[in-house]
Tab-separated table of C-alpha atoms in Angstrom:
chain	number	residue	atom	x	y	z
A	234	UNK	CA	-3.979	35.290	-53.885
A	235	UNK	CA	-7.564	35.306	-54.890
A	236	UNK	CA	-9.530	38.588	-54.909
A	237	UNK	CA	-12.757	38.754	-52.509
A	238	UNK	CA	-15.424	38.423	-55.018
A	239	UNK	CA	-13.460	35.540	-56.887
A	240	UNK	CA	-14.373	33.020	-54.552
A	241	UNK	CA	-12.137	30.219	-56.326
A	242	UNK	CA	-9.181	27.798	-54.859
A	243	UNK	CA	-6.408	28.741	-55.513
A	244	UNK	CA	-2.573	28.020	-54.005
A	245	UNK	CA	-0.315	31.177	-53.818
A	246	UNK	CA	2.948	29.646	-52.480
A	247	UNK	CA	5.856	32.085	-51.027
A	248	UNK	CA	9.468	32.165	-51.362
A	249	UNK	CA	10.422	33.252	-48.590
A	250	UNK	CA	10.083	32.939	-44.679
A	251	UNK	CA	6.926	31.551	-43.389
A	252	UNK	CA	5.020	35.084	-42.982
A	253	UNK	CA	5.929	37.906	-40.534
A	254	UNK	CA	5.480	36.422	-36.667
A	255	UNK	CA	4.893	32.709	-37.426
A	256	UNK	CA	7.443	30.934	-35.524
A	257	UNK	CA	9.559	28.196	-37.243
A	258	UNK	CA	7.635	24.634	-37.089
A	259	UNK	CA	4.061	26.553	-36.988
A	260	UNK	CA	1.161	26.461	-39.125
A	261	UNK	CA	-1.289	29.802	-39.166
A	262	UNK	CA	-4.740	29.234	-40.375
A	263	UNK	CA	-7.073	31.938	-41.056
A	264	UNK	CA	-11.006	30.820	-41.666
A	265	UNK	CA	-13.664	33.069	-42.983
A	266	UNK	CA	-17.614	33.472	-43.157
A	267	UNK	CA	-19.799	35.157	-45.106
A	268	UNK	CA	-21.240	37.575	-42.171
A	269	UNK	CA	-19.897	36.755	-38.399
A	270	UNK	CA	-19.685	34.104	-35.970
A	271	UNK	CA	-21.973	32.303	-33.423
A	272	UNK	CA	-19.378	30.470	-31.394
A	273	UNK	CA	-22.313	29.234	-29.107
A	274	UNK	CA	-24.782	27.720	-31.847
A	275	UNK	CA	-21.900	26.349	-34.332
A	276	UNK	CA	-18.608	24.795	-34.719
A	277	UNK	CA	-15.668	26.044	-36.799
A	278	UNK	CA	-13.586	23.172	-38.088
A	279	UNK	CA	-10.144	22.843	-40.011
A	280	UNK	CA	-9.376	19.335	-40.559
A	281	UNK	CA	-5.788	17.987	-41.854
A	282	UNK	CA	-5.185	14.863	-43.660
A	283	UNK	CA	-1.079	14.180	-42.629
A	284	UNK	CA	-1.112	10.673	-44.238
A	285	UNK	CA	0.303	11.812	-47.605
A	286	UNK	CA	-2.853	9.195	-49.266
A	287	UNK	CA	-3.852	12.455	-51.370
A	288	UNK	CA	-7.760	12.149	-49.760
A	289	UNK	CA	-9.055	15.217	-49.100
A	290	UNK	CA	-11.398	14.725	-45.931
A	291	UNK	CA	-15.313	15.406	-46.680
A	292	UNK	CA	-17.780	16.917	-44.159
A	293	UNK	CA	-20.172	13.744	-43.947
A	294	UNK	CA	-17.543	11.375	-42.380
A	295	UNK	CA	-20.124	8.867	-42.372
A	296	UNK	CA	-20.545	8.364	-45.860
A	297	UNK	CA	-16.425	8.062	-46.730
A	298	UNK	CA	-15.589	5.904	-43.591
A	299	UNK	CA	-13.996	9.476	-42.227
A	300	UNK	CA	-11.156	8.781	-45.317
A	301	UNK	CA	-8.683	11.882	-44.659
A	302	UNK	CA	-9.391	12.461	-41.502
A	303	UNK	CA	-5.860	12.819	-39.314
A	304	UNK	CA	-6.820	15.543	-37.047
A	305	UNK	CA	-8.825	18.854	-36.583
A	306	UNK	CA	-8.531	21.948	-34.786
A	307	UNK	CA	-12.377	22.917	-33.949
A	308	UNK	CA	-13.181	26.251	-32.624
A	309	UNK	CA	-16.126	26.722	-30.314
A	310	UNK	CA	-18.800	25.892	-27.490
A	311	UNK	CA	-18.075	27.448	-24.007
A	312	UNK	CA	-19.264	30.821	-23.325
A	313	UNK	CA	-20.290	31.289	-26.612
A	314	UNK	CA	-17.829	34.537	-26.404
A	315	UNK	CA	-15.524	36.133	-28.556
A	316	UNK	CA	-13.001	33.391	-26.841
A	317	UNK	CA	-14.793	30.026	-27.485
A	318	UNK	CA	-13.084	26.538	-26.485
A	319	UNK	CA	-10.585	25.426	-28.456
A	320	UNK	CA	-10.016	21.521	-29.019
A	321	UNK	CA	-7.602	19.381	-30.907
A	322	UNK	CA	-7.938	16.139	-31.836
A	323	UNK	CA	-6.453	13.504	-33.655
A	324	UNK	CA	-8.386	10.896	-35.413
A	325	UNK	CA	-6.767	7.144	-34.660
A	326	UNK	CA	-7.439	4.676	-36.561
A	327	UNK	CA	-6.777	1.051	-35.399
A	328	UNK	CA	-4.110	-0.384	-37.686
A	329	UNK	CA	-5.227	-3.003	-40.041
A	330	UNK	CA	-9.195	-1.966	-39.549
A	331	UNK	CA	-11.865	-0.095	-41.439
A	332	UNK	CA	-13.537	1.054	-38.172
A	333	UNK	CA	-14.590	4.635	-37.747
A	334	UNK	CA	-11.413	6.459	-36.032
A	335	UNK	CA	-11.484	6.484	-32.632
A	336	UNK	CA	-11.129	10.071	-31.343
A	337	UNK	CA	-8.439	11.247	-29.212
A	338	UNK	CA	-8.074	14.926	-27.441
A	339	UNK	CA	-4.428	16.580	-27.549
A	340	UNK	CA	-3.298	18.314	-24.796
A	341	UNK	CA	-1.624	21.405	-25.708
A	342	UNK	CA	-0.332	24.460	-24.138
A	343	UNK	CA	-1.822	27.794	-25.130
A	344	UNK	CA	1.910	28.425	-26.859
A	345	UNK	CA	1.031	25.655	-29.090
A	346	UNK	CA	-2.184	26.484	-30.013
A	347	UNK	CA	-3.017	30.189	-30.447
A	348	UNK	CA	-6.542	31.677	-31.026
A	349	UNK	CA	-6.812	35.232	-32.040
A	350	UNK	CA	-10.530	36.475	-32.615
A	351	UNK	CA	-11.589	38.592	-35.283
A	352	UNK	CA	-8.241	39.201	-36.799
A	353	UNK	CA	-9.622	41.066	-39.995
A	354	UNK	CA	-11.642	43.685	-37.848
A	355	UNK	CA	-14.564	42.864	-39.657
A	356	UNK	CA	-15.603	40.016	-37.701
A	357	UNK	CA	-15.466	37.752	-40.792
A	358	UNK	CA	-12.291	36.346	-40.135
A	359	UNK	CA	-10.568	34.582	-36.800
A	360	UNK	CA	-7.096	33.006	-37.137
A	361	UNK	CA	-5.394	30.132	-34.961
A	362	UNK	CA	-1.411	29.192	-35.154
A	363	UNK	CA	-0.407	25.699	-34.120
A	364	UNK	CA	2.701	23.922	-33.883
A	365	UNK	CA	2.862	21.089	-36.673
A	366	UNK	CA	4.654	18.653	-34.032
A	367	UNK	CA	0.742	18.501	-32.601
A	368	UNK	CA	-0.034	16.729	-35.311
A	369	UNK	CA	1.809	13.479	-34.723
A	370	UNK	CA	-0.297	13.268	-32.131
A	371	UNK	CA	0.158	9.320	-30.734
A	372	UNK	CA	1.596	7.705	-33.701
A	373	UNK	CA	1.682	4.348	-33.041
A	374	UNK	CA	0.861	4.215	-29.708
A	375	UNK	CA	-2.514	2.886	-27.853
A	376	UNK	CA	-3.569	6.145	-25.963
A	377	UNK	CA	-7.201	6.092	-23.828
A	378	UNK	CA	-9.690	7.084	-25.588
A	379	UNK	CA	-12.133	9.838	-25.098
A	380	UNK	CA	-15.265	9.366	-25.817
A	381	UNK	CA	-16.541	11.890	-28.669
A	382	UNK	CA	-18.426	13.293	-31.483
A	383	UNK	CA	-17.052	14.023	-35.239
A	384	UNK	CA	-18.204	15.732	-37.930
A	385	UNK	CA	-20.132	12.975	-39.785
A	386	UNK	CA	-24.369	12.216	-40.614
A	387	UNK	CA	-25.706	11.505	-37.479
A	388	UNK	CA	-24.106	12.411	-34.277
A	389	UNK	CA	-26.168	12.183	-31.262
A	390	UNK	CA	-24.059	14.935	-28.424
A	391	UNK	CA	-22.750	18.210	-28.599
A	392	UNK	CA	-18.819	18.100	-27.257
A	393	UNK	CA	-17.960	19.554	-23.803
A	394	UNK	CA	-14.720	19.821	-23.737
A	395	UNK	CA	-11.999	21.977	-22.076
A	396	UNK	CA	-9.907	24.421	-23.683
A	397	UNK	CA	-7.247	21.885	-23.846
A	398	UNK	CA	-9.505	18.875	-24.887
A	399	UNK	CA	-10.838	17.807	-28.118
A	400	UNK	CA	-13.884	16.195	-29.561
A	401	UNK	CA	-14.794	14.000	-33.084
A	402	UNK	CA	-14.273	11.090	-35.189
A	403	UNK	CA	-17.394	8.368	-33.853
A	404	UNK	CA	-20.921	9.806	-34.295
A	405	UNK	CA	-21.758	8.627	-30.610
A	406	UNK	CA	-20.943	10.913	-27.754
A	407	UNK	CA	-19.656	14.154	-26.077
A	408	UNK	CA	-15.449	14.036	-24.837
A	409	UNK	CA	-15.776	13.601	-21.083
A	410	UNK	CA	-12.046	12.642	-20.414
A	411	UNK	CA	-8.340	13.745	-21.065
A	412	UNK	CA	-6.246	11.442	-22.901
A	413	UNK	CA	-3.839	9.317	-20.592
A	414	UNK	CA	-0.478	10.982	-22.257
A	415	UNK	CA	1.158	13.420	-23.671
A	416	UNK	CA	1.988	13.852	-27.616
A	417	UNK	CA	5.127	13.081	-29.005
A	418	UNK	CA	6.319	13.813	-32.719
A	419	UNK	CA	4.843	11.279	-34.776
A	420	UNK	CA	6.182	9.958	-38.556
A	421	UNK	CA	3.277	12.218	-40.747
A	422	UNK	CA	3.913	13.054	-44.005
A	423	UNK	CA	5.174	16.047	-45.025
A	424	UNK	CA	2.385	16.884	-47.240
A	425	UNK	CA	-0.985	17.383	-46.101
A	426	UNK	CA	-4.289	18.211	-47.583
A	427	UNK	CA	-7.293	19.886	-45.570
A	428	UNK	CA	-10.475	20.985	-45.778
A	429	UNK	CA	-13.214	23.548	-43.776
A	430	UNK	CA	-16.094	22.781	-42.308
A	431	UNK	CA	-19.077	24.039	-40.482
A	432	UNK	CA	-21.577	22.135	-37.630
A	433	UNK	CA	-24.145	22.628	-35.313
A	434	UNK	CA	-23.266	21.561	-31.685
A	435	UNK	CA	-23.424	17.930	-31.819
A	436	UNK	CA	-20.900	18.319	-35.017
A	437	UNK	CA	-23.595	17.396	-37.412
A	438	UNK	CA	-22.060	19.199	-40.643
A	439	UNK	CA	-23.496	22.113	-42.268
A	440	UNK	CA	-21.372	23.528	-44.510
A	441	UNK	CA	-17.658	22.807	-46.210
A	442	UNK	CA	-15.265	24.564	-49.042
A	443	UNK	CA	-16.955	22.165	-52.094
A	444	UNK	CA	-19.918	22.861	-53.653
A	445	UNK	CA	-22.125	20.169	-52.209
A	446	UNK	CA	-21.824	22.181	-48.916
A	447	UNK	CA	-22.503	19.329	-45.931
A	448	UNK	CA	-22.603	16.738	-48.121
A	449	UNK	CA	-19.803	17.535	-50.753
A	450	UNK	CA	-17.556	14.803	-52.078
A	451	UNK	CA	-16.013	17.342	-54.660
A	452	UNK	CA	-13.493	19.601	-53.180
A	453	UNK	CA	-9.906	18.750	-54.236
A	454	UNK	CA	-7.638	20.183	-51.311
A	455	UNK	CA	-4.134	22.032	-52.187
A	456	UNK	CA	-1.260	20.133	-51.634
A	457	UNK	CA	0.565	21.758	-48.424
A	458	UNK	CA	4.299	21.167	-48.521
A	459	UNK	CA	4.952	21.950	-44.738
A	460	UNK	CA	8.528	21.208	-45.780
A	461	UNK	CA	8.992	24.982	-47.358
A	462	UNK	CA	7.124	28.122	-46.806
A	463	UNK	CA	3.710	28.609	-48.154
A	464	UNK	CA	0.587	30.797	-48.502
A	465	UNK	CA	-2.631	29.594	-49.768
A	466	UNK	CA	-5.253	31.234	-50.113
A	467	UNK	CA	-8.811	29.186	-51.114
A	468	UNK	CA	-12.565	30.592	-51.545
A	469	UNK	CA	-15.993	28.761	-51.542
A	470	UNK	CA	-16.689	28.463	-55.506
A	471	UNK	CA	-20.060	30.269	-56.895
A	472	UNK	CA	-22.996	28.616	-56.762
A	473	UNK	CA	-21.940	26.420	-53.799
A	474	UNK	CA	-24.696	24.762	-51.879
A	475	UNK	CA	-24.502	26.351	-48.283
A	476	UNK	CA	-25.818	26.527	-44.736
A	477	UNK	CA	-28.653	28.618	-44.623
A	478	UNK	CA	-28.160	30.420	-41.494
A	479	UNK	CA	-25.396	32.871	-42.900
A	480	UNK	CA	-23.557	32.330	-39.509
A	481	UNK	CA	-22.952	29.322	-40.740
A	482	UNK	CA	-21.656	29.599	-44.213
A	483	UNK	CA	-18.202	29.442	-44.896
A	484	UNK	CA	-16.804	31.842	-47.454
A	485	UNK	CA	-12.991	30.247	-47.091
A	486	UNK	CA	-9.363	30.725	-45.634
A	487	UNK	CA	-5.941	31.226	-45.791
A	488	UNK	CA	-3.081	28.664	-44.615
A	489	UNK	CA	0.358	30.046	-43.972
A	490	UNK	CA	3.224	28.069	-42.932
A	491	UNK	CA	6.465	28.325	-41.474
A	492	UNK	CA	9.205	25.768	-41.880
């Protein structure tokens, strides 16, 4: 584990179970800021890359052709409260295309995907716990899309989803539907990478885990072996460039899983 002022990456990987009250086949994320949350004026994003590539997704989709990009859980909108929306979304690519990924809301149930606000007591910290089968979202299949924004250069509509919708992947427009199924476990691979990031309501990026803050193309995400039990623990490095709203500014996370 890294200490608070450290802010460096760095994987701390258990031996044992996958941390008290994570149920087997569930993934707990914790995300941290520098000062609080404004769940109304910004989005909170943890993006997964489950295609075992080794690309670590980068806040400015635009400029990598979204490479890493497999899904996201992104936490906000609404109210604006200390419960904000909570979307899911899986990023499908077309097979044998370089097209954007199209994106595609997941319905889950609120035992799949848990929220729990402020879970440091500080207000620096809120945690979410999902079950990893999510993330096969429609492997393979040829779902309906939704219609959505990502995090990427240029969106042009801030997402306006339910709390079991999702938004992101084409910089274009806001989710306005519910996919047409349900998902089934996909084939992922079993090791992912990830990264953090940080928008402003139409999911225009403003801050990530790299130095280059929205526009980084440096960060090298930890391997996740969601095969075995793991804790991970990874900090914003010194000197980052960052959002300057300190609402905004991500100061990093811990991943926990549970085989």
């Amino acid at each position: 584990m890294v200490s608070s002022c450290g802010r460096q990456v760095t994987p701390n990987r258990g031996s044992g179970g996958g941390g008290s009250g994570i149920p087997p086949g569930y993934l707990q994320v914790k995300f941290r800021v520098t000062t609080g949350f404004d769940f109304a004026n910004y989005r909170y994003v943890m993006i997964f890359n489950t295609a075992g590539d080794g690309k670590t997704p980068y806040p400015n989709g635009t400029t990598t052709n979204f490479q890493g990009y497999s899904f996201a859980v992104i936490v906000g909108g609404g109210a604006g409260g200390a419960t904000p929306q909570l979307q899911f979304v899986q990023y499908y690519r077309q097979p044998g295309t370089t097209l954007p990924p199209q994106p595609l809301p997941i319905i889950f149930t609120p035992q799949q995907l848990l929220f729990i606000p402020d879970s440091n007591g500080l207000n620096t910290e809120f945690t979410v716990q999902f079950q990893r089968l999510l993330a096969g979202g429609y492997s393979g299949a040829t779902p309906t899309p939704a219609s959505s924004t990502a995090p990427s250069a240029s969106p042009s509509t801030s997402p306006s989803a339910t709390p079991t919708a999702s938004p992101t992947a084409s910089p274009t427009a806001s989710p306005t539907a519910s996919p047409s199924a349900s998902p089934s476990p996909g084939i992922v691979s079993p090791t992912w990478l990830f990264n953090f990031f940080t928008t402003d309501p139409s999911l225009n990026p403003l801050d990530s885990l790299g130095l280059g803050g929205a526009q980084d193309i440096s960060f090298s995400s930890p391997v996740l072996n969601t095969t075995v039990a793991f804790d991970v623990t990874v900090n914003v490095p010194a000197g980052a460039t960052q959002a300057s709203n300190p609402l905004a500014q991500i100061y990093g996370g811990e991943l926990t899983n549970s085989p």
